[in-house]
Amino acid sequence: MLVVVDTNILVSALWSKNGAPAQIVAKVLQGELIPCYDWRIMDEYRAVLQRPKFKFRPDEINSLLDWFKAIGKSVIVPEIKIDFTDEADKKFYEVAKFCNAKLITGNLKHFPEENFIMSVQDFLSLYF
């Protein structure tokens, strides 16, 4: 199954190895889920995960992102003409639409109400 993983899910997964977001990342690492991304998403992942306040180790960040790149689907997507409250979130929406993937986020209020956009809990309960 193709998924787009919002950055907040990665942060939460690295922050708490036992939470629901960590289950999503584990399913990616096990090959059960295939992450879709573009260069903008990968840049955001790296920039956010490297923030000093999180204190994530560089090798931990590199391993995770290298794995996403190795098993994931890198795409180049056309811009979608839709207004977003936070334009930084638009790239996740665009990639999910382009790939026909599920968008998993901890911030549903940042996205339009569409059936392919879901919380971690909703995604896990529907598919696992």
PDB file of C-alpha atoms in Angstrom:
ATOM      1  CA  MET A   1       0.000   0.000   0.000  1.00  0.00           C
ATOM      2  CA  LEU A   2       1.278   3.447  -0.909  1.00  0.00           C
ATOM      3  CA  VAL A   3       1.341   6.073   1.835  1.00  0.00           C
ATOM      4  CA  VAL A   4       2.514   9.625   2.341  1.00  0.00           C
ATOM      5  CA  VAL A   5       3.757  10.123   5.878  1.00  0.00           C
ATOM      6  CA  ASP A   6       3.465  13.618   7.306  1.00  0.00           C
ATOM      7  CA  THR A   7       6.572  14.890   9.087  1.00  0.00           C
ATOM      8  CA  ASN A   8       4.799  15.000  12.454  1.00  0.00           C
ATOM      9  CA  ILE A   9       4.395  11.218  12.256  1.00  0.00           C
ATOM     10  CA  LEU A  10       8.154  10.742  11.842  1.00  0.00           C
ATOM     11  CA  VAL A  11       8.903  13.076  14.740  1.00  0.00           C
ATOM     12  CA  SER A  12       6.413  11.263  16.974  1.00  0.00           C
ATOM     13  CA  ALA A  13       7.747   7.866  15.927  1.00  0.00           C
ATOM     14  CA  LEU A  14      11.319   8.799  16.803  1.00  0.00           C
ATOM     15  CA  TRP A  15      10.202  10.496  19.994  1.00  0.00           C
ATOM     16  CA  SER A  16       8.224   7.496  21.285  1.00  0.00           C
ATOM     17  CA  LYS A  17       9.180   4.080  19.944  1.00  0.00           C
ATOM     18  CA  ASN A  18       5.995   2.478  21.324  1.00  0.00           C
ATOM     19  CA  GLY A  19       3.321   4.842  20.024  1.00  0.00           C
ATOM     20  CA  ALA A  20       0.979   4.512  17.064  1.00  0.00           C
ATOM     21  CA  PRO A  21       3.208   6.674  14.800  1.00  0.00           C
ATOM     22  CA  ALA A  22       6.075   4.258  15.504  1.00  0.00           C
ATOM     23  CA  GLN A  23       3.830   1.437  14.265  1.00  0.00           C
ATOM     24  CA  ILE A  24       3.437   3.277  10.960  1.00  0.00           C
ATOM     25  CA  VAL A  25       7.186   3.743  10.594  1.00  0.00           C
ATOM     26  CA  ALA A  26       7.772   0.097  11.557  1.00  0.00           C
ATOM     27  CA  LYS A  27       5.386  -0.990   8.795  1.00  0.00           C
ATOM     28  CA  VAL A  28       7.357   1.135   6.337  1.00  0.00           C
ATOM     29  CA  LEU A  29      10.646  -0.375   7.530  1.00  0.00           C
ATOM     30  CA  GLN A  30       9.163  -3.883   7.234  1.00  0.00           C
ATOM     31  CA  GLY A  31       8.026  -3.195   3.673  1.00  0.00           C
ATOM     32  CA  GLU A  32       4.306  -3.409   4.455  1.00  0.00           C
ATOM     33  CA  LEU A  33       3.838   0.230   3.464  1.00  0.00           C
ATOM     34  CA  ILE A  34       5.591   2.004   0.589  1.00  0.00           C
ATOM     35  CA  PRO A  35       6.228   5.695   1.253  1.00  0.00           C
ATOM     36  CA  CYS A  36       5.721   8.183  -1.566  1.00  0.00           C
ATOM     37  CA  TYR A  37       7.676  11.408  -1.439  1.00  0.00           C
ATOM     38  CA  ASP A  38       9.186  14.169  -3.511  1.00  0.00           C
ATOM     39  CA  TRP A  39      12.269  16.293  -2.958  1.00  0.00           C
ATOM     40  CA  ARG A  40      10.253  18.869  -0.977  1.00  0.00           C
ATOM     41  CA  ILE A  41       9.028  16.256   1.479  1.00  0.00           C
ATOM     42  CA  MET A  42      12.492  14.742   1.890  1.00  0.00           C
ATOM     43  CA  ASP A  43      13.947  18.223   2.491  1.00  0.00           C
ATOM     44  CA  GLU A  44      11.314  18.925   5.142  1.00  0.00           C
ATOM     45  CA  TYR A  45      11.882  15.565   6.844  1.00  0.00           C
ATOM     46  CA  ARG A  46      15.600  16.256   7.142  1.00  0.00           C
ATOM     47  CA  ALA A  47      15.245  19.901   8.218  1.00  0.00           C
ATOM     48  CA  VAL A  48      12.676  19.120  10.912  1.00  0.00           C
ATOM     49  CA  LEU A  49      14.349  15.972  12.246  1.00  0.00           C
ATOM     50  CA  GLN A  50      17.669  17.841  12.531  1.00  0.00           C
ATOM     51  CA  ARG A  51      16.219  20.566  14.753  1.00  0.00           C
ATOM     52  CA  PRO A  52      18.318  20.748  17.914  1.00  0.00           C
ATOM     53  CA  LYS A  53      15.243  20.677  20.178  1.00  0.00           C
ATOM     54  CA  PHE A  54      14.525  17.060  19.159  1.00  0.00           C
ATOM     55  CA  LYS A  55      18.055  15.803  19.837  1.00  0.00           C
ATOM     56  CA  PHE A  56      17.726  12.982  17.319  1.00  0.00           C
ATOM     57  CA  ARG A  57      21.049  11.401  16.436  1.00  0.00           C
ATOM     58  CA  PRO A  58      22.333  12.075  12.895  1.00  0.00           C
ATOM     59  CA  ASP A  59      22.805   8.337  12.247  1.00  0.00           C
ATOM     60  CA  GLU A  60      19.205   7.691  13.329  1.00  0.00           C
ATOM     61  CA  ILE A  61      17.916  10.378  10.943  1.00  0.00           C
ATOM     62  CA  ASN A  62      20.112   9.213   8.066  1.00  0.00           C
ATOM     63  CA  SER A  63      19.142   5.561   8.507  1.00  0.00           C
ATOM     64  CA  LEU A  64      15.441   6.364   8.491  1.00  0.00           C
ATOM     65  CA  LEU A  65      15.583   8.692   5.493  1.00  0.00           C
ATOM     66  CA  ASP A  66      17.924   6.398   3.563  1.00  0.00           C
ATOM     67  CA  TRP A  67      15.440   3.569   4.080  1.00  0.00           C
ATOM     68  CA  PHE A  68      12.542   5.747   2.908  1.00  0.00           C
ATOM     69  CA  LYS A  69      14.538   6.542  -0.232  1.00  0.00           C
ATOM     70  CA  ALA A  70      15.556   2.919  -0.809  1.00  0.00           C
ATOM     71  CA  ILE A  71      12.075   1.397  -0.609  1.00  0.00           C
ATOM     72  CA  GLY A  72       9.934   4.430  -1.335  1.00  0.00           C
ATOM     73  CA  LYS A  73       8.557   5.933  -4.489  1.00  0.00           C
ATOM     74  CA  SER A  74      10.095   9.262  -5.470  1.00  0.00           C
ATOM     75  CA  VAL A  75       7.845  11.360  -7.688  1.00  0.00           C
ATOM     76  CA  ILE A  76       7.647  14.719  -9.398  1.00  0.00           C
ATOM     77  CA  VAL A  77       4.136  16.080  -9.094  1.00  0.00           C
ATOM     78  CA  PRO A  78       2.227  18.910 -10.724  1.00  0.00           C
ATOM     79  CA  GLU A  79       0.965  21.694  -8.509  1.00  0.00           C
ATOM     80  CA  ILE A  80      -2.672  21.411  -7.492  1.00  0.00           C
ATOM     81  CA  LYS A  81      -4.642  24.651  -7.404  1.00  0.00           C
ATOM     82  CA  ILE A  82      -6.127  24.502  -3.933  1.00  0.00           C
ATOM     83  CA  ASP A  83      -5.772  26.871  -0.986  1.00  0.00           C
ATOM     84  CA  PHE A  84      -4.157  25.574   2.187  1.00  0.00           C
ATOM     85  CA  THR A  85      -4.130  27.188   5.610  1.00  0.00           C
ATOM     86  CA  ASP A  86      -0.494  26.161   5.869  1.00  0.00           C
ATOM     87  CA  GLU A  87       1.020  26.040   2.386  1.00  0.00           C
ATOM     88  CA  ALA A  88       3.875  23.884   3.730  1.00  0.00           C
ATOM     89  CA  ASP A  89       1.389  21.010   4.050  1.00  0.00           C
ATOM     90  CA  LYS A  90       0.271  21.218   0.433  1.00  0.00           C
ATOM     91  CA  LYS A  91       3.170  19.116  -0.849  1.00  0.00           C
ATOM     92  CA  PHE A  92       1.986  16.102   1.168  1.00  0.00           C
ATOM     93  CA  TYR A  93      -1.486  16.442  -0.330  1.00  0.00           C
ATOM     94  CA  GLU A  94      -0.119  16.804  -3.862  1.00  0.00           C
ATOM     95  CA  VAL A  95       2.081  13.720  -3.575  1.00  0.00           C
ATOM     96  CA  ALA A  96      -0.713  11.627  -2.034  1.00  0.00           C
ATOM     97  CA  LYS A  97      -3.143  12.633  -4.799  1.00  0.00           C
ATOM     98  CA  PHE A  98      -0.560  11.963  -7.516  1.00  0.00           C
ATOM     99  CA  CYS A  99       0.332   8.510  -6.114  1.00  0.00           C
ATOM    100  CA  ASN A 100      -3.217   7.571  -5.152  1.00  0.00           C
ATOM    101  CA  ALA A 101      -1.799   7.012  -1.666  1.00  0.00           C
ATOM    102  CA  LYS A 102      -3.128   7.352   1.855  1.00  0.00           C
ATOM    103  CA  LEU A 103      -1.908  10.500   3.601  1.00  0.00           C
ATOM    104  CA  ILE A 104      -1.229   9.798   7.272  1.00  0.00           C
ATOM    105  CA  THR A 105      -1.038  12.871   9.500  1.00  0.00           C
ATOM    106  CA  GLY A 106      -1.365  14.026  13.064  1.00  0.00           C
ATOM    107  CA  ASN A 107      -2.834  17.328  11.864  1.00  0.00           C
ATOM    108  CA  LEU A 108      -6.091  16.549  10.064  1.00  0.00           C
ATOM    109  CA  LYS A 109      -7.243  20.149  10.470  1.00  0.00           C
ATOM    110  CA  HIS A 110      -4.444  21.256   8.108  1.00  0.00           C
ATOM    111  CA  PHE A 111      -5.905  19.264   5.213  1.00  0.00           C
ATOM    112  CA  PRO A 112      -9.169  19.139   3.262  1.00  0.00           C
ATOM    113  CA  GLU A 113     -11.648  16.498   4.369  1.00  0.00           C
ATOM    114  CA  GLU A 114     -11.017  13.694   1.908  1.00  0.00           C
ATOM    115  CA  ASN A 115     -11.193   9.946   2.446  1.00  0.00           C
ATOM    116  CA  PHE A 116      -7.514   9.339   1.632  1.00  0.00           C
ATOM    117  CA  ILE A 117      -6.359  11.677   4.442  1.00  0.00           C
ATOM    118  CA  MET A 118      -6.433  10.073   7.862  1.00  0.00           C
ATOM    119  CA  SER A 119      -5.056  10.028  11.354  1.00  0.00           C
ATOM    120  CA  VAL A 120      -2.660   7.327  12.488  1.00  0.00           C
ATOM    121  CA  GLN A 121      -5.333   5.703  14.624  1.00  0.00           C
ATOM    122  CA  ASP A 122      -7.889   5.655  11.804  1.00  0.00           C
ATOM    123  CA  PHE A 123      -5.337   4.267   9.364  1.00  0.00           C
ATOM    124  CA  LEU A 124      -4.235   1.481  11.724  1.00  0.00           C
ATOM    125  CA  SER A 125      -7.789   0.524  12.639  1.00  0.00           C
ATOM    126  CA  LEU A 126      -8.874   0.372   8.985  1.00  0.00           C
ATOM    127  CA  TYR A 127      -5.906  -1.463   7.531  1.00  0.00           C
ATOM    128  CA  PHE A 128      -4.140  -3.394  10.320  1.00  0.00           C
TER     129      PHE A 128
END
